[in-house]
Protein backbone atom coordinates (compact mmCIF):
# COMPACT_ATOMS: atom_id res chain seq x y z
CA UNK A 1 0.00 0.00 0.00
CA UNK A 2 1.17 3.52 -0.83
CA UNK A 3 2.15 5.32 2.42
CA UNK A 4 2.13 9.01 3.05
CA UNK A 5 5.37 10.94 3.48
CA UNK A 6 5.07 13.74 5.97
CA UNK A 7 7.72 15.37 8.19
CA UNK A 8 7.25 15.59 11.12
CA UNK A 9 5.58 12.19 11.15
CA UNK A 10 1.91 12.64 12.12
CA UNK A 11 0.91 11.01 15.36
CA UNK A 12 -2.13 9.12 14.04
CA UNK A 13 -2.83 8.11 10.44
CA UNK A 14 -5.68 5.88 9.33
CA UNK A 15 -5.70 4.62 5.75
CA UNK A 16 -9.32 4.62 4.69
CA UNK A 17 -8.96 3.01 1.25
CA UNK A 18 -8.87 4.41 -2.27
CA UNK A 19 -6.91 7.16 -3.94
CA UNK A 20 -7.41 10.92 -3.82
CA UNK A 21 -8.19 12.58 -7.18
CA UNK A 22 -6.33 15.78 -8.04
CA UNK A 23 -9.69 17.60 -8.17
CA UNK A 24 -10.13 16.93 -4.43
CA UNK A 25 -7.69 19.77 -3.82
CA UNK A 26 -10.20 22.16 -5.37
CA UNK A 27 -12.66 21.07 -2.69
CA UNK A 28 -10.91 21.83 0.59
CA UNK A 29 -13.28 22.52 3.48
CA UNK A 30 -11.96 24.09 6.66
CA UNK A 31 -13.85 24.19 9.97
CA UNK A 32 -12.96 25.61 13.34
CA UNK A 33 -14.28 23.27 15.99
CA UNK A 34 -14.10 22.83 19.72
CA UNK A 35 -12.37 19.52 20.31
CA UNK A 36 -10.31 19.21 23.50
CA UNK A 37 -8.27 16.38 21.94
CA UNK A 38 -6.74 18.77 19.39
CA UNK A 39 -5.56 21.45 21.81
CA UNK A 40 -4.10 24.70 20.49
CA UNK A 41 -1.92 23.26 17.73
CA UNK A 42 -3.57 19.99 16.68
CA UNK A 43 -5.65 19.32 13.60
CA UNK A 44 -7.63 16.66 11.83
CA UNK A 45 -7.18 16.23 8.08
CA UNK A 46 -9.44 13.94 6.10
CA UNK A 47 -8.55 13.11 2.51
CA UNK A 48 -11.35 11.49 0.53
CA UNK A 49 -11.41 10.70 -3.20
CA UNK A 50 -13.08 13.97 -4.11
CA UNK A 51 -12.61 16.35 -1.18
CA UNK A 52 -10.42 17.35 1.73
CA UNK A 53 -11.76 18.32 5.14
CA UNK A 54 -9.70 20.10 7.76
CA UNK A 55 -10.76 20.74 11.33
CA UNK A 56 -8.91 22.40 14.21
CA UNK A 57 -9.65 24.48 17.28
CA UNK A 58 -7.42 27.32 16.18
CA UNK A 59 -6.08 29.13 13.12
CA UNK A 60 -2.71 27.63 13.99
CA UNK A 61 -4.09 24.10 13.89
CA UNK A 62 -5.70 24.81 10.49
CA UNK A 63 -2.34 26.14 9.28
CA UNK A 64 -0.55 22.95 10.36
CA UNK A 65 -3.16 20.89 8.56
CA UNK A 66 -2.42 22.89 5.42
CA UNK A 67 1.31 22.26 5.88
CA UNK A 68 0.64 18.53 6.06
CA UNK A 69 -1.53 18.83 2.97
CA UNK A 70 1.22 20.74 1.13
CA UNK A 71 3.54 17.80 1.68
CA UNK A 72 0.93 15.20 0.76
CA UNK A 73 0.03 16.97 -2.47
CA UNK A 74 3.61 16.70 -3.69
CA UNK A 75 3.24 12.89 -4.05
CA UNK A 76 2.26 11.26 -7.33
CA UNK A 77 -0.49 9.12 -5.86
CA UNK A 78 -2.13 10.00 -2.61
CA UNK A 79 -4.03 7.43 -0.58
CA UNK A 80 -7.21 8.38 1.24
CA UNK A 81 -6.33 8.97 4.88
CA UNK A 82 -7.48 10.55 8.08
CA UNK A 83 -4.68 12.28 9.98
CA UNK A 84 -5.29 13.28 13.56
CA UNK A 85 -2.26 15.07 14.85
CA UNK A 86 -1.10 17.01 17.91
CA UNK A 87 2.48 17.89 18.90
CA UNK A 88 4.44 16.23 21.66
CA UNK A 89 6.10 19.50 22.80
CA UNK A 90 4.92 23.09 22.86
CA UNK A 91 8.37 24.59 22.09
CA UNK A 92 9.85 23.62 18.72
CA UNK A 93 12.56 26.08 17.89
CA UNK A 94 15.40 26.76 15.53
CA UNK A 95 18.11 29.30 16.30
CA UNK A 96 19.91 31.49 13.82
CA UNK A 97 23.07 33.41 14.66
CA UNK A 98 22.98 36.59 12.61
CA UNK A 99 25.87 38.19 14.48
CA UNK A 100 28.92 36.27 13.30
CA UNK A 101 27.52 36.33 9.78
CA UNK A 102 24.32 37.96 8.68
CA UNK A 103 21.70 36.58 6.35
CA UNK A 104 19.60 38.72 4.07
CA UNK A 105 15.92 39.25 4.81
CA UNK A 106 15.08 37.14 1.74
CA UNK A 107 17.29 34.29 2.96
CA UNK A 108 15.75 34.38 6.41
CA UNK A 109 12.31 34.20 4.82
CA UNK A 110 13.30 31.09 2.88
CA UNK A 111 14.42 29.50 6.11
CA UNK A 112 11.20 30.54 7.83
CA UNK A 113 9.11 29.06 5.01
CA UNK A 114 10.91 25.76 5.40
CA UNK A 115 10.61 25.89 9.18
CA UNK A 116 6.87 26.48 8.86
CA UNK A 117 6.56 23.47 6.56
CA UNK A 118 8.12 21.42 9.38
CA UNK A 119 5.83 22.90 12.05
CA UNK A 120 8.50 24.76 13.99
CA UNK A 121 6.79 27.39 16.10
CA UNK A 122 9.78 29.38 17.43
CA UNK A 123 12.56 31.30 15.74
CA UNK A 124 15.27 32.16 18.28
CA UNK A 125 17.18 34.99 16.64
CA UNK A 126 20.67 35.60 18.04
CA UNK A 127 21.27 39.30 17.42
CA UNK A 128 24.02 40.54 19.70
CA UNK A 129 27.45 39.11 20.35
CA UNK A 130 31.17 39.87 20.44
CA UNK A 131 31.35 40.06 16.66
CA UNK A 132 28.55 42.54 16.08
CA UNK A 133 25.33 44.11 17.28
CA UNK A 134 22.62 43.59 14.68
CA UNK A 135 19.56 45.60 15.71
CA UNK A 136 18.95 49.19 14.67
CA UNK A 137 18.89 51.48 17.68
CA UNK A 138 17.63 55.02 17.46
CA UNK A 139 18.43 55.68 21.11
CA UNK A 140 22.01 54.50 20.70
CA UNK A 141 22.97 55.16 17.07
CA UNK A 142 26.71 54.83 17.91
CA UNK A 143 26.01 51.19 18.61
CA UNK A 144 25.23 50.73 14.93
CA UNK A 145 28.04 53.01 13.76
CA UNK A 146 30.68 51.20 15.81
CA UNK A 147 29.34 48.04 17.45
CA UNK A 148 27.79 46.64 14.29
CA UNK A 149 31.10 46.58 12.39
CA UNK A 150 34.30 44.60 12.65
CA UNK A 151 37.61 44.79 10.85
CA UNK A 152 37.34 41.56 8.89
CA UNK A 153 36.97 37.86 9.68
CA UNK A 154 39.49 35.64 11.48
CA UNK A 155 37.40 32.58 12.18
CA UNK A 156 39.72 29.57 12.35
CA UNK A 157 41.92 29.50 9.30
CA UNK A 158 39.67 31.85 7.33
CA UNK A 159 40.93 35.41 7.12
CA UNK A 160 39.14 38.19 5.32
CA UNK A 161 40.54 41.69 5.60
CA UNK A 162 37.43 43.48 4.43
CA UNK A 163 35.37 45.33 7.05
CA UNK A 164 32.26 43.30 7.85
CA UNK A 165 28.99 44.28 9.40
CA UNK A 166 25.63 45.92 9.33
CA UNK A 167 22.40 45.54 11.21
CA UNK A 168 18.75 44.85 10.57
CA UNK A 169 16.71 48.02 10.41
CA UNK A 170 13.59 48.27 12.51
CA UNK A 171 11.53 47.97 9.33
CA UNK A 172 13.36 44.78 8.32
CA UNK A 173 12.89 43.29 11.77
CA UNK A 174 9.19 44.12 11.77
CA UNK A 175 8.91 42.61 8.29
CA UNK A 176 10.52 39.35 9.45
CA UNK A 177 8.47 39.22 12.65
CA UNK A 178 5.26 39.73 10.62
CA UNK A 179 6.33 37.11 8.07
CA UNK A 180 6.90 34.65 10.90
CA UNK A 181 3.62 35.53 12.59
CA UNK A 182 1.74 34.72 9.38
CA UNK A 183 3.34 31.29 9.65
CA UNK A 184 2.62 30.93 13.38
CA UNK A 185 6.27 31.25 14.27
CA UNK A 186 7.14 33.36 17.27
CA UNK A 187 10.38 35.32 17.05
CA UNK A 188 12.36 35.27 20.28
CA UNK A 189 15.26 37.70 20.00
CA UNK A 190 18.42 37.14 21.97
CA UNK A 191 20.26 40.01 23.58
CA UNK A 192 23.15 38.19 25.23
CA UNK A 193 24.39 39.61 28.57
CA UNK A 194 26.61 39.94 30.57
CA UNK A 195 29.11 37.98 28.43
CA UNK A 196 29.45 38.02 24.65
CA UNK A 197 29.13 41.81 24.80
CA UNK A 198 32.27 43.08 23.04
CA UNK A 199 30.11 44.86 20.46
CA UNK A 200 28.47 46.88 23.25
CA UNK A 201 31.74 47.51 25.10
CA UNK A 202 33.56 48.56 21.93
CA UNK A 203 31.04 51.40 21.68
CA UNK A 204 30.70 52.14 25.38
CA UNK A 205 33.90 51.06 27.22
CA UNK A 206 32.51 52.53 30.44
CA UNK A 207 30.09 49.58 30.60
CA UNK A 208 32.99 47.19 31.26
CA UNK A 209 35.04 46.75 34.40
CA UNK A 210 38.26 48.25 33.03
CA UNK A 211 36.80 51.05 30.88
CA UNK A 212 39.24 50.04 28.18
CA UNK A 213 38.62 50.62 24.50
CA UNK A 214 38.37 47.23 22.77
CA UNK A 215 37.49 46.37 19.20
CA UNK A 216 34.57 44.31 17.94
CA UNK A 217 35.97 40.79 17.65
CA UNK A 218 36.99 39.26 14.37
CA UNK A 219 37.61 35.84 15.96
CA UNK A 220 35.34 33.35 17.64
CA UNK A 221 35.72 32.69 21.33
CA UNK A 222 34.93 33.47 24.91
CA UNK A 223 36.22 36.90 25.82
CA UNK A 224 37.21 38.22 29.22
CA UNK A 225 35.75 41.71 28.94
CA UNK A 226 32.09 41.50 29.83
CA UNK A 227 29.57 44.02 31.15
CA UNK A 228 30.42 45.32 34.61
CA UNK A 229 27.69 44.20 36.99
CA UNK A 230 28.94 46.52 39.72
CA UNK A 231 28.08 49.79 37.99
CA UNK A 232 24.53 51.15 38.16
CA UNK A 233 25.13 52.63 34.73
CA UNK A 234 25.28 49.17 33.18
CA UNK A 235 21.78 48.10 34.18
CA UNK A 236 20.47 51.54 33.27
CA UNK A 237 21.89 51.09 29.77
CA UNK A 238 20.55 47.55 29.45
CA UNK A 239 17.08 48.67 30.53
CA UNK A 240 17.06 51.52 28.02
CA UNK A 241 18.29 49.45 25.12
CA UNK A 242 16.02 46.52 25.97
CA UNK A 243 13.11 48.90 26.36
CA UNK A 244 13.70 50.08 22.81
CA UNK A 245 14.23 46.61 21.31
CA UNK A 246 11.23 45.06 23.03
CA UNK A 247 8.94 47.26 20.96
CA UNK A 248 9.98 45.34 17.83
CA UNK A 249 9.14 41.87 19.14
CA UNK A 250 5.60 41.04 20.21
CA UNK A 251 6.70 37.70 21.70
CA UNK A 252 6.03 37.36 25.39
CA UNK A 253 9.47 35.83 25.73
CA UNK A 254 12.87 37.46 25.44
CA UNK A 255 16.22 35.63 25.48
CA UNK A 256 18.86 37.34 27.58
CA UNK A 257 21.72 34.92 27.04
CA UNK A 258 23.89 34.43 30.09
CA UNK A 259 26.28 31.88 28.56
CA UNK A 260 30.05 31.87 28.70
CA UNK A 261 30.61 34.88 30.95
CA UNK A 262 34.14 34.53 32.41
CA UNK A 263 34.44 36.05 35.87
CA UNK A 264 38.08 37.14 35.62
CA UNK A 265 37.28 40.87 35.30
CA UNK A 266 34.61 40.80 37.99
CA UNK A 267 37.08 39.22 40.42
CA UNK A 268 39.44 42.16 39.98
CA UNK A 269 36.89 44.97 39.66
CA UNK A 270 36.37 47.19 42.73
CA UNK A 271 32.82 48.00 41.65
CA UNK A 272 31.82 44.38 41.11
CA UNK A 273 33.40 43.39 44.42
CA UNK A 274 31.63 46.27 46.20
CA UNK A 275 28.32 45.10 44.71
CA UNK A 276 28.96 41.57 45.94
CA UNK A 277 29.55 42.91 49.47
CA UNK A 278 26.60 45.31 49.33
CA UNK A 279 24.23 42.52 48.32
CA UNK A 280 25.75 39.97 50.69
CA UNK A 281 26.51 37.61 47.81
CA UNK A 282 28.93 34.71 48.06
CA UNK A 283 30.73 35.03 44.74
CA UNK A 284 30.73 36.19 41.12
CA UNK A 285 28.34 33.46 39.97
CA UNK A 286 25.79 34.81 42.41
CA UNK A 287 26.51 38.27 41.03
CA UNK A 288 25.56 37.01 37.57
CA UNK A 289 22.39 35.50 39.07
CA UNK A 290 21.55 38.86 40.67
CA UNK A 291 22.30 40.80 37.46
CA UNK A 292 20.13 38.42 35.44
CA UNK A 293 17.33 38.65 38.03
CA UNK A 294 17.29 42.42 37.72
CA UNK A 295 16.81 42.15 33.96
CA UNK A 296 14.12 39.50 34.42
CA UNK A 297 12.36 41.88 36.83
CA UNK A 298 12.61 44.65 34.23
CA UNK A 299 11.15 42.36 31.56
CA UNK A 300 8.34 41.32 33.90
CA UNK A 301 7.45 45.01 34.25
CA UNK A 302 6.97 45.04 30.48
CA UNK A 303 4.84 41.90 30.57
CA UNK A 304 7.67 39.67 29.31
CA UNK A 305 9.36 36.51 30.49
CA UNK A 306 12.97 35.48 29.99
CA UNK A 307 14.88 32.52 28.63
CA UNK A 308 18.51 32.13 29.68
CA UNK A 309 21.29 29.71 28.78
CA UNK A 310 22.08 27.11 31.42
CA UNK A 311 25.18 28.88 32.84
CA UNK A 312 22.79 31.34 34.48
CA UNK A 313 21.94 28.61 36.98
CA UNK A 314 25.48 28.43 38.36
CA UNK A 315 24.88 31.05 41.09
CA UNK A 316 21.85 29.17 42.42
CA UNK A 317 19.81 32.40 42.60
CA UNK A 318 17.91 32.51 39.32
CA UNK A 319 14.23 33.41 39.89
CA UNK A 320 12.04 30.32 39.97
CA UNK A 321 9.98 29.91 36.82
CA UNK A 322 12.66 31.27 34.47
CA UNK A 323 13.00 29.12 31.36
CA UNK A 324 16.49 27.67 30.99
CA UNK A 325 17.95 26.59 27.67
CA UNK A 326 20.29 23.66 28.14
CA UNK A 327 23.24 23.46 25.75
CA UNK A 328 26.31 22.32 27.74
CA UNK A 329 25.61 21.41 31.29
CA UNK A 330 28.01 18.85 32.76
CA UNK A 331 26.68 19.48 36.28
CA UNK A 332 23.14 18.86 35.06
CA UNK A 333 21.85 22.03 36.70
CA UNK A 334 19.09 22.20 34.09
CA UNK A 335 17.90 18.72 35.02
CA UNK A 336 17.75 19.71 38.69
CA UNK A 337 15.93 22.88 37.60
CA UNK A 338 13.29 20.87 35.73
CA UNK A 339 12.96 18.41 38.59
CA UNK A 340 12.18 21.40 40.81
CA UNK A 341 9.28 22.30 38.54
CA UNK A 342 10.91 24.87 36.26
CA UNK A 343 10.80 25.00 32.45
CA UNK A 344 13.74 23.90 30.32
CA UNK A 345 14.47 23.65 26.60
CA UNK A 346 16.83 21.02 25.25
CA UNK A 347 19.43 22.20 22.75
CA UNK A 348 22.28 19.93 23.76
CA UNK A 349 25.30 21.04 21.74
CA UNK A 350 26.63 17.56 21.09
CA UNK A 351 23.44 16.43 19.38
CA UNK A 352 21.43 19.46 18.30
CA UNK A 353 24.05 22.06 17.25
CA UNK A 354 23.89 21.98 13.49
CA UNK A 355 27.01 24.02 12.77
CA UNK A 356 29.16 20.97 13.48
CA UNK A 357 30.02 18.83 10.46
CA UNK A 358 28.03 15.72 9.60
CA UNK A 359 31.22 13.77 10.38
CA UNK A 360 30.86 14.74 14.02
CA UNK A 361 27.09 15.00 14.26
CA UNK A 362 25.55 12.67 11.73
CA UNK A 363 21.82 12.84 11.17
CA UNK A 364 21.25 9.64 13.15
CA UNK A 365 22.96 11.09 16.21
CA UNK A 366 20.74 14.15 16.13
CA UNK A 367 17.61 12.16 15.40
CA UNK A 368 18.11 9.47 18.01
CA UNK A 369 18.79 11.89 20.85
CA UNK A 370 15.99 12.04 23.37
CA UNK A 371 14.39 15.49 23.82
CA UNK A 372 13.93 14.70 27.50
CA UNK A 373 17.35 14.94 29.18
CA UNK A 374 18.49 11.96 31.22
CA UNK A 375 17.71 12.46 34.88
CA UNK A 376 14.44 14.35 34.46
CA UNK A 377 11.91 12.43 36.56
CA UNK A 378 9.01 11.02 34.48
CA UNK A 379 6.53 13.05 36.50
CA UNK A 380 8.50 16.24 35.72
CA UNK A 381 8.78 15.64 31.97
CA UNK A 382 6.07 18.22 31.40
CA UNK A 383 8.63 20.87 32.40
CA UNK A 384 10.66 20.03 29.31
CA UNK A 385 9.05 22.60 27.03
CA UNK A 386 10.72 21.19 23.96
CA UNK A 387 13.69 21.29 21.65
CA UNK A 388 15.79 23.72 19.65
CA UNK A 389 18.46 23.32 16.99
CA UNK A 390 20.95 26.19 16.93
CA UNK A 391 22.85 27.35 13.86
CA UNK A 392 25.92 29.30 14.93
CA UNK A 393 27.60 31.03 12.04
CA UNK A 394 31.28 31.66 12.79
CA UNK A 395 32.09 29.23 9.98
CA UNK A 396 28.81 29.47 8.12
CA UNK A 397 29.13 32.54 5.95
CA UNK A 398 26.93 31.67 2.99
CA UNK A 399 23.26 30.82 2.89
CA UNK A 400 23.97 27.76 0.73
CA UNK A 401 26.31 26.40 3.38
CA UNK A 402 23.83 27.23 6.11
CA UNK A 403 21.09 25.21 4.35
CA UNK A 404 23.49 22.32 3.78
CA UNK A 405 24.34 22.24 7.49
CA UNK A 406 20.77 22.76 8.68
CA UNK A 407 18.96 20.21 6.54
CA UNK A 408 18.03 17.53 7.18
CA UNK A 409 19.17 17.96 10.80
CA UNK A 410 16.74 20.82 11.53
CA UNK A 411 13.97 18.57 10.20
CA UNK A 412 15.09 15.78 12.52
CA UNK A 413 14.79 18.09 15.52
CA UNK A 414 11.41 19.33 14.27
CA UNK A 415 10.21 15.73 14.17
CA UNK A 416 11.53 14.95 17.65
CA UNK A 417 9.66 18.01 18.90
CA UNK A 418 6.40 17.01 17.27
CA UNK A 419 6.19 13.23 17.04
CA UNK A 420 5.67 10.83 19.92
CA UNK A 421 8.72 8.81 20.90
CA UNK A 422 7.23 5.44 19.90
CA UNK A 423 6.72 6.62 16.30
CA UNK A 424 10.22 8.02 15.87
CA UNK A 425 12.41 5.93 13.60
CA UNK A 426 15.43 7.44 11.86
CA UNK A 427 15.41 5.21 8.75
CA UNK A 428 11.73 5.96 8.24
CA UNK A 429 12.42 9.69 8.74
CA UNK A 430 15.17 9.58 6.12
CA UNK A 431 12.77 8.09 3.57
CA UNK A 432 10.09 10.65 4.29
CA UNK A 433 12.57 13.53 4.22
CA UNK A 434 13.89 12.29 0.87
CA UNK A 435 10.34 12.33 -0.46
CA UNK A 436 9.73 15.95 0.58
CA UNK A 437 13.16 17.23 -0.47
CA UNK A 438 11.91 18.58 -3.83
CA UNK A 439 9.36 20.68 -1.93
CA UNK A 440 12.08 22.08 0.33
CA UNK A 441 14.27 22.87 -2.67
CA UNK A 442 11.35 24.74 -4.22
CA UNK A 443 11.59 27.07 -1.23
CA UNK A 444 15.19 27.84 -2.13
CA UNK A 445 16.68 25.66 0.59
CA UNK A 446 19.09 22.95 -0.55
CA UNK A 447 19.74 20.17 1.99
CA UNK A 448 22.96 18.17 2.23
CA UNK A 449 23.05 15.23 -0.21
CA UNK A 450 21.91 11.93 1.24
CA UNK A 451 25.34 10.28 1.10
CA UNK A 452 26.63 12.87 3.60
CA UNK A 453 23.93 12.47 6.24
CA UNK A 454 25.53 9.51 7.99
CA UNK A 455 29.18 8.95 7.17
CA UNK A 456 30.44 5.51 8.02
CA UNK A 457 32.27 5.34 11.36
CA UNK A 458 35.67 4.82 9.69
CA UNK A 459 35.39 8.22 8.01
CA UNK A 460 33.90 10.11 10.91
CA UNK A 461 36.96 10.57 13.11
CA UNK A 462 39.19 11.83 10.30
CA UNK A 463 36.51 14.18 9.03
CA UNK A 464 35.84 15.57 12.50
CA UNK A 465 39.54 16.11 13.18
CA UNK A 466 40.10 17.87 9.89
CA UNK A 467 37.14 20.15 10.60
CA UNK A 468 38.59 21.13 13.94
CA UNK A 469 42.13 21.48 12.61
CA UNK A 470 40.82 24.01 10.16
CA UNK A 471 38.28 25.79 12.32
CA UNK A 472 39.55 25.78 15.86
CA UNK A 473 41.57 28.64 17.15
CA UNK A 474 44.15 26.97 19.40
CA UNK A 475 45.06 30.21 21.12
CA UNK A 476 41.41 30.51 22.09
CA UNK A 477 41.29 26.97 23.47
CA UNK A 478 44.45 27.57 25.52
CA UNK A 479 42.97 30.81 26.90
CA UNK A 480 39.67 29.14 27.75
CA UNK A 481 41.46 26.36 29.63
CA UNK A 482 43.51 28.96 31.49
CA UNK A 483 40.33 30.80 32.47
CA UNK A 484 38.60 27.65 33.61
CA UNK A 485 41.43 26.99 36.07
CA UNK A 486 41.16 30.48 37.59
C1 LIG B 1 26.42 28.71 23.47
O1 LIG B 1 26.63 27.86 22.60
N1 LIG B 1 27.42 29.47 23.90
C2 LIG B 1 25.11 28.89 24.05
ZN1 LIG C 1 32.98 45.35 37.26
Coordinates of C-alpha atoms in Angstrom, one line a residue, residues 110 114 117 433-434 436-449:
X110 CA 13.3 31.1 2.9
X114 CA 10.9 25.8 5.4
X117 CA 6.6 23.5 6.6
X433 CA 12.6 13.5 4.2
X434 CA 13.9 12.3 0.9
X436 CA 9.7 15.9 0.6
X437 CA 13.2 17.2 -0.5
X438 CA 11.9 18.6 -3.8
X439 CA 9.4 20.7 -1.9
X440 CA 12.1 22.1 0.3
X441 CA 14.3 22.9 -2.7
X442 CA 11.4 24.7 -4.2
X443 CA 11.6 27.1 -1.2
X444 CA 15.2 27.8 -2.1
X445 CA 16.7 25.7 0.6
X446 CA 19.1 22.9 -0.6
X447 CA 19.7 20.2 2.0
X448 CA 23.0 18.2 2.2
X449 CA 23.0 15.2 -0.2

